[in-house]
PDB file of C-alpha atoms in Angstrom:
ATOM      1  CA  UNK A   2       0.000   0.000   0.000  1.00  0.00           C
ATOM      2  CA  UNK A   3       1.112   3.520  -0.773  1.00  0.00           C
ATOM      3  CA  UNK A   4       0.661   6.549   1.470  1.00  0.00           C
ATOM      4  CA  UNK A   5      -2.606   8.486   1.522  1.00  0.00           C
ATOM      5  CA  UNK A   6      -0.689  11.411  -0.003  1.00  0.00           C
ATOM      6  CA  UNK A   7       0.345   9.267  -2.982  1.00  0.00           C
ATOM      7  CA  UNK A   8      -3.233   8.115  -3.570  1.00  0.00           C
ATOM      8  CA  UNK A   9      -4.451  11.713  -3.374  1.00  0.00           C
ATOM      9  CA  UNK A  10      -1.699  12.721  -5.799  1.00  0.00           C
ATOM     10  CA  UNK A  11      -3.073  10.078  -8.179  1.00  0.00           C
ATOM     11  CA  UNK A  12      -6.576  11.611  -7.891  1.00  0.00           C
ATOM     12  CA  UNK A  13      -5.053  15.058  -8.507  1.00  0.00           C
ATOM     13  CA  UNK A  14      -3.196  13.786 -11.576  1.00  0.00           C
ATOM     14  CA  UNK A  15      -6.484  12.371 -12.923  1.00  0.00           C
ATOM     15  CA  UNK A  16      -8.136  15.781 -12.406  1.00  0.00           C
ATOM     16  CA  UNK A  17      -5.346  17.762 -14.048  1.00  0.00           C
ATOM     17  CA  UNK A  18      -4.856  15.331 -16.933  1.00  0.00           C
ATOM     18  CA  UNK A  19      -8.452  14.650 -17.939  1.00  0.00           C
ATOM     19  CA  UNK A  20     -10.888  17.253 -16.596  1.00  0.00           C
ATOM     20  CA  UNK A  21     -11.652  20.039 -19.038  1.00  0.00           C
ATOM     21  CA  UNK A  22     -13.698  22.008 -16.515  1.00  0.00           C
ATOM     22  CA  UNK A  23     -12.314  25.556 -16.687  1.00  0.00           C
ATOM     23  CA  UNK A  24     -13.221  26.316 -13.044  1.00  0.00           C
ATOM     24  CA  UNK A  25     -13.191  23.219 -10.851  1.00  0.00           C
ATOM     25  CA  UNK A  26     -11.062  20.294 -11.979  1.00  0.00           C
ATOM     26  CA  UNK A  27     -11.955  17.336  -9.777  1.00  0.00           C
ATOM     27  CA  UNK A  28     -10.535  13.820  -9.704  1.00  0.00           C
ATOM     28  CA  UNK A  29     -11.472  10.690  -7.805  1.00  0.00           C
ATOM     29  CA  UNK A  30      -9.936   7.248  -7.442  1.00  0.00           C
ATOM     30  CA  UNK A  31     -11.191   4.113  -5.725  1.00  0.00           C
ATOM     31  CA  UNK A  32      -8.653   1.887  -3.973  1.00  0.00           C
ATOM     32  CA  UNK A  33      -9.312  -1.732  -3.006  1.00  0.00           C
ATOM     33  CA  UNK A  34      -8.147  -3.285   0.304  1.00  0.00           C
ATOM     34  CA  UNK A  35      -4.939  -4.487  -1.384  1.00  0.00           C
ATOM     35  CA  UNK A  36      -4.030  -0.900  -2.316  1.00  0.00           C
ATOM     36  CA  UNK A  37      -4.784  -1.196  -6.038  1.00  0.00           C
ATOM     37  CA  UNK A  38      -6.613   1.555  -7.925  1.00  0.00           C
ATOM     38  CA  UNK A  39      -9.751  -0.065  -9.348  1.00  0.00           C
ATOM     39  CA  UNK A  40     -11.717   2.992 -10.473  1.00  0.00           C
ATOM     40  CA  UNK A  41     -10.925   6.510 -11.591  1.00  0.00           C
ATOM     41  CA  UNK A  42     -13.048   9.462 -12.578  1.00  0.00           C
ATOM     42  CA  UNK A  43     -13.060  13.180 -13.186  1.00  0.00           C
ATOM     43  CA  UNK A  44     -15.699  15.818 -13.715  1.00  0.00           C
ATOM     44  CA  UNK A  45     -16.703  15.918 -17.345  1.00  0.00           C
ATOM     45  CA  UNK A  46     -19.503  16.515 -19.769  1.00  0.00           C
ATOM     46  CA  UNK A  47     -21.253  13.364 -21.010  1.00  0.00           C
ATOM     47  CA  UNK A  48     -21.649  14.695 -24.544  1.00  0.00           C
ATOM     48  CA  UNK A  49     -19.678  16.890 -26.922  1.00  0.00           C
ATOM     49  CA  UNK A  50     -22.958  18.664 -27.690  1.00  0.00           C
ATOM     50  CA  UNK A  51     -22.825  20.263 -24.245  1.00  0.00           C
ATOM     51  CA  UNK A  52     -20.589  23.080 -23.099  1.00  0.00           C
ATOM     52  CA  UNK A  53     -19.202  24.081 -19.731  1.00  0.00           C
ATOM     53  CA  UNK A  54     -21.814  26.853 -19.777  1.00  0.00           C
ATOM     54  CA  UNK A  55     -24.290  23.985 -19.183  1.00  0.00           C
ATOM     55  CA  UNK A  56     -22.201  22.690 -16.274  1.00  0.00           C
ATOM     56  CA  UNK A  57     -24.783  23.356 -13.579  1.00  0.00           C
ATOM     57  CA  UNK A  58     -27.110  20.724 -14.910  1.00  0.00           C
ATOM     58  CA  UNK A  59     -24.962  18.692 -17.301  1.00  0.00           C
ATOM     59  CA  UNK A  60     -21.633  17.877 -15.644  1.00  0.00           C
ATOM     60  CA  UNK A  61     -20.951  14.338 -14.472  1.00  0.00           C
ATOM     61  CA  UNK A  62     -19.014  14.545 -11.214  1.00  0.00           C
ATOM     62  CA  UNK A  63     -15.758  12.723 -10.501  1.00  0.00           C
ATOM     63  CA  UNK A  64     -17.295  10.471  -7.828  1.00  0.00           C
ATOM     64  CA  UNK A  65     -20.062   9.320 -10.191  1.00  0.00           C
ATOM     65  CA  UNK A  66     -17.501   8.690 -12.913  1.00  0.00           C
ATOM     66  CA  UNK A  67     -15.155   6.713 -10.615  1.00  0.00           C
ATOM     67  CA  UNK A  68     -17.923   4.555  -9.142  1.00  0.00           C
ATOM     68  CA  UNK A  69     -19.333   3.825 -12.597  1.00  0.00           C
ATOM     69  CA  UNK A  70     -15.827   2.996 -13.817  1.00  0.00           C
ATOM     70  CA  UNK A  71     -15.121   0.574 -10.960  1.00  0.00           C
ATOM     71  CA  UNK A  72     -18.459  -1.199 -11.351  1.00  0.00           C
ATOM     72  CA  UNK A  73     -18.170  -1.280 -15.149  1.00  0.00           C
ATOM     73  CA  UNK A  74     -14.729  -2.875 -14.802  1.00  0.00           C
ATOM     74  CA  UNK A  75     -16.184  -5.460 -12.426  1.00  0.00           C
ATOM     75  CA  UNK A  76     -13.217  -4.663 -10.209  1.00  0.00           C
ATOM     76  CA  UNK A  77     -15.224  -4.206  -7.002  1.00  0.00           C
ATOM     77  CA  UNK A  78     -16.022  -6.966  -4.541  1.00  0.00           C
ATOM     78  CA  UNK A  79     -19.541  -5.882  -3.584  1.00  0.00           C
ATOM     79  CA  UNK A  80     -19.471  -7.935  -0.370  1.00  0.00           C
ATOM     80  CA  UNK A  81     -16.449  -5.952   0.860  1.00  0.00           C
ATOM     81  CA  UNK A  82     -17.106  -2.499  -0.643  1.00  0.00           C
ATOM     82  CA  UNK A  83     -16.989  -1.036   2.866  1.00  0.00           C
ATOM     83  CA  UNK A  84     -13.244  -1.787   2.898  1.00  0.00           C
ATOM     84  CA  UNK A  85     -12.556   0.250  -0.252  1.00  0.00           C
ATOM     85  CA  UNK A  86     -11.376   3.850   0.026  1.00  0.00           C
ATOM     86  CA  UNK A  87     -12.318   6.826  -2.143  1.00  0.00           C
ATOM     87  CA  UNK A  88      -9.874   9.686  -2.671  1.00  0.00           C
ATOM     88  CA  UNK A  89     -11.506  12.778  -4.138  1.00  0.00           C
ATOM     89  CA  UNK A  90      -9.863  16.149  -4.709  1.00  0.00           C
ATOM     90  CA  UNK A  91     -12.975  18.122  -3.733  1.00  0.00           C
ATOM     91  CA  UNK A  92     -15.412  17.441  -0.915  1.00  0.00           C
ATOM     92  CA  UNK A  93     -18.472  15.722  -2.443  1.00  0.00           C
ATOM     93  CA  UNK A  94     -21.630  17.632  -3.229  1.00  0.00           C
ATOM     94  CA  UNK A  95     -24.859  16.408  -1.644  1.00  0.00           C
ATOM     95  CA  UNK A  96     -26.000  14.125  -4.527  1.00  0.00           C
ATOM     96  CA  UNK A  97     -22.512  12.582  -4.781  1.00  0.00           C
ATOM     97  CA  UNK A  98     -22.536  11.956  -1.029  1.00  0.00           C
ATOM     98  CA  UNK A  99     -25.798  10.057  -1.477  1.00  0.00           C
ATOM     99  CA  UNK A 100     -24.167   7.947  -4.199  1.00  0.00           C
ATOM    100  CA  UNK A 101     -21.125   7.234  -1.993  1.00  0.00           C
ATOM    101  CA  UNK A 102     -23.464   6.055   0.774  1.00  0.00           C
ATOM    102  CA  UNK A 103     -25.741   4.046  -1.531  1.00  0.00           C
ATOM    103  CA  UNK A 104     -22.727   2.330  -3.087  1.00  0.00           C
ATOM    104  CA  UNK A 105     -21.551   1.174   0.326  1.00  0.00           C
ATOM    105  CA  UNK A 106     -18.295   3.086   0.750  1.00  0.00           C
ATOM    106  CA  UNK A 107     -17.336   3.817   4.348  1.00  0.00           C
ATOM    107  CA  UNK A 108     -14.069   5.760   4.004  1.00  0.00           C
ATOM    108  CA  UNK A 109     -13.304   8.869   1.986  1.00  0.00           C
ATOM    109  CA  UNK A 110     -10.282  11.171   1.852  1.00  0.00           C
ATOM    110  CA  UNK A 111     -10.534  14.666   0.438  1.00  0.00           C
ATOM    111  CA  UNK A 112      -7.920  17.380   0.064  1.00  0.00           C
ATOM    112  CA  UNK A 113     -10.238  20.300  -0.528  1.00  0.00           C
ATOM    113  CA  UNK A 114     -13.293  21.621   1.193  1.00  0.00           C
ATOM    114  CA  UNK A 115     -13.915  24.718  -0.897  1.00  0.00           C
ATOM    115  CA  UNK A 116     -16.846  25.774   1.283  1.00  0.00           C
ATOM    116  CA  UNK A 117     -15.055  25.372   4.632  1.00  0.00           C
ATOM    117  CA  UNK A 118     -14.533  29.091   5.216  1.00  0.00           C
ATOM    118  CA  UNK A 119     -17.959  30.165   4.001  1.00  0.00           C
ATOM    119  CA  UNK A 120     -19.861  27.692   6.200  1.00  0.00           C
ATOM    120  CA  UNK A 121     -22.309  27.023   3.382  1.00  0.00           C
ATOM    121  CA  UNK A 122     -25.429  25.300   4.646  1.00  0.00           C
ATOM    122  CA  UNK A 123     -25.498  22.543   2.049  1.00  0.00           C
ATOM    123  CA  UNK A 124     -21.913  21.595   2.846  1.00  0.00           C
ATOM    124  CA  UNK A 125     -22.658  21.204   6.557  1.00  0.00           C
ATOM    125  CA  UNK A 126     -25.735  19.120   5.672  1.00  0.00           C
ATOM    126  CA  UNK A 127     -23.577  16.918   3.463  1.00  0.00           C
ATOM    127  CA  UNK A 128     -21.036  16.435   6.250  1.00  0.00           C
ATOM    128  CA  UNK A 129     -23.839  15.441   8.627  1.00  0.00           C
ATOM    129  CA  UNK A 130     -25.323  13.084   6.042  1.00  0.00           C
ATOM    130  CA  UNK A 131     -21.988  11.284   5.616  1.00  0.00           C
ATOM    131  CA  UNK A 132     -21.308  11.210   9.356  1.00  0.00           C
ATOM    132  CA  UNK A 133     -24.733   9.841  10.260  1.00  0.00           C
ATOM    133  CA  UNK A 134     -24.373   7.256   7.483  1.00  0.00           C
ATOM    134  CA  UNK A 135     -21.109   6.132   9.083  1.00  0.00           C
ATOM    135  CA  UNK A 136     -18.903   7.264   6.231  1.00  0.00           C
ATOM    136  CA  UNK A 137     -15.566   8.379   7.630  1.00  0.00           C
ATOM    137  CA  UNK A 138     -14.399  11.554   5.901  1.00  0.00           C
ATOM    138  CA  UNK A 139     -10.753  12.421   6.413  1.00  0.00           C
ATOM    139  CA  UNK A 140      -9.610  16.007   5.852  1.00  0.00           C
ATOM    140  CA  UNK A 141      -5.974  15.420   6.916  1.00  0.00           C
ATOM    141  CA  UNK A 142      -4.757  16.023   3.365  1.00  0.00           C
ATOM    142  CA  UNK A 143      -6.400  19.464   3.022  1.00  0.00           C
ATOM    143  CA  UNK A 144      -3.232  21.391   3.815  1.00  0.00           C
ATOM    144  CA  UNK A 145      -0.978  19.295   1.585  1.00  0.00           C
ATOM    145  CA  UNK A 146      -0.158  20.584  -1.886  1.00  0.00           C
ATOM    146  CA  UNK A 147      -0.686  17.904  -4.554  1.00  0.00           C
ATOM    147  CA  UNK A 148       2.503  16.567  -6.139  1.00  0.00           C
ATOM    148  CA  UNK A 149       1.606  16.200  -9.801  1.00  0.00           C
ATOM    149  CA  UNK A 150       5.017  14.679 -10.513  1.00  0.00           C
ATOM    150  CA  UNK A 151       4.714  11.823  -7.978  1.00  0.00           C
ATOM    151  CA  UNK A 152       6.225   8.849  -9.848  1.00  0.00           C
ATOM    152  CA  UNK A 153       4.588   6.298  -7.519  1.00  0.00           C
ATOM    153  CA  UNK A 154       1.175   7.806  -8.277  1.00  0.00           C
ATOM    154  CA  UNK A 155       1.917   7.663 -12.011  1.00  0.00           C
ATOM    155  CA  UNK A 156       3.013   4.034 -11.751  1.00  0.00           C
ATOM    156  CA  UNK A 157      -0.211   3.106  -9.922  1.00  0.00           C
ATOM    157  CA  UNK A 158      -2.275   4.926 -12.550  1.00  0.00           C
ATOM    158  CA  UNK A 159      -0.391   3.151 -15.321  1.00  0.00           C
ATOM    159  CA  UNK A 160      -1.099  -0.241 -13.702  1.00  0.00           C
ATOM    160  CA  UNK A 161      -4.765   0.724 -13.354  1.00  0.00           C
ATOM    161  CA  UNK A 162      -4.947   1.830 -16.997  1.00  0.00           C
ATOM    162  CA  UNK A 163      -3.246  -1.337 -18.234  1.00  0.00           C
ATOM    163  CA  UNK A 164      -5.707  -3.499 -16.345  1.00  0.00           C
ATOM    164  CA  UNK A 165      -8.960  -1.548 -16.534  1.00  0.00           C
ATOM    165  CA  UNK A 166      -8.869   1.544 -18.734  1.00  0.00           C
ATOM    166  CA  UNK A 167      -6.873   1.418 -21.981  1.00  0.00           C
ATOM    167  CA  UNK A 168      -8.171   4.888 -22.923  1.00  0.00           C
ATOM    168  CA  UNK A 169      -6.045   6.378 -20.144  1.00  0.00           C
ATOM    169  CA  UNK A 170      -2.984   4.234 -20.820  1.00  0.00           C
ATOM    170  CA  UNK A 171      -1.439   6.509 -23.444  1.00  0.00           C
ATOM    171  CA  UNK A 172      -1.227   9.283 -20.826  1.00  0.00           C
ATOM    172  CA  UNK A 173       0.731   7.185 -18.334  1.00  0.00           C
ATOM    173  CA  UNK A 174       3.079   5.127 -20.504  1.00  0.00           C
ATOM    174  CA  UNK A 175       5.766   7.802 -20.645  1.00  0.00           C
ATOM    175  CA  UNK A 176       5.921   8.569 -16.920  1.00  0.00           C
ATOM    176  CA  UNK A 177       5.622  12.025 -15.441  1.00  0.00           C
ATOM    177  CA  UNK A 178       4.872  14.622 -18.115  1.00  0.00           C
ATOM    178  CA  UNK A 179       2.588  17.264 -16.608  1.00  0.00           C
TER     179      UNK A 179
END
């Protein structure tokens, strides 16, 4: 198993490499109990006919994308999903929190709570929802700057791409290039 910082770096690399969102690039990875990345996602538009001007109603969030990816890959042991960990570069919105809970995840790391200072109501509701649903949310990585050149994170993402997501493989074959 790698460090939590390395896994979060991998989620950050996913966000920076793939998200085209001009305002809020978000990445998410799912890690199995053995420490292997089994799902990855980023915020994106589901159709080229949409634009980021439609983001409010059209964007697919990183958590949704990562969960769909992991289940599509059949890389998740449903009986033990509570032992998997999600790493997401932005604290989940309320609907994504519901999906995390409904999917059975019990542990989530985030390195950004963009509403922390503002005390936005929805964010505090989302935190309560996760807490009362017994999802452990860890904010220990919030003060750590992402290392987008972390070779261990790249190697993990390359292994993931080789096994589950050939579309992403071309981005990770050459090592660190951001």
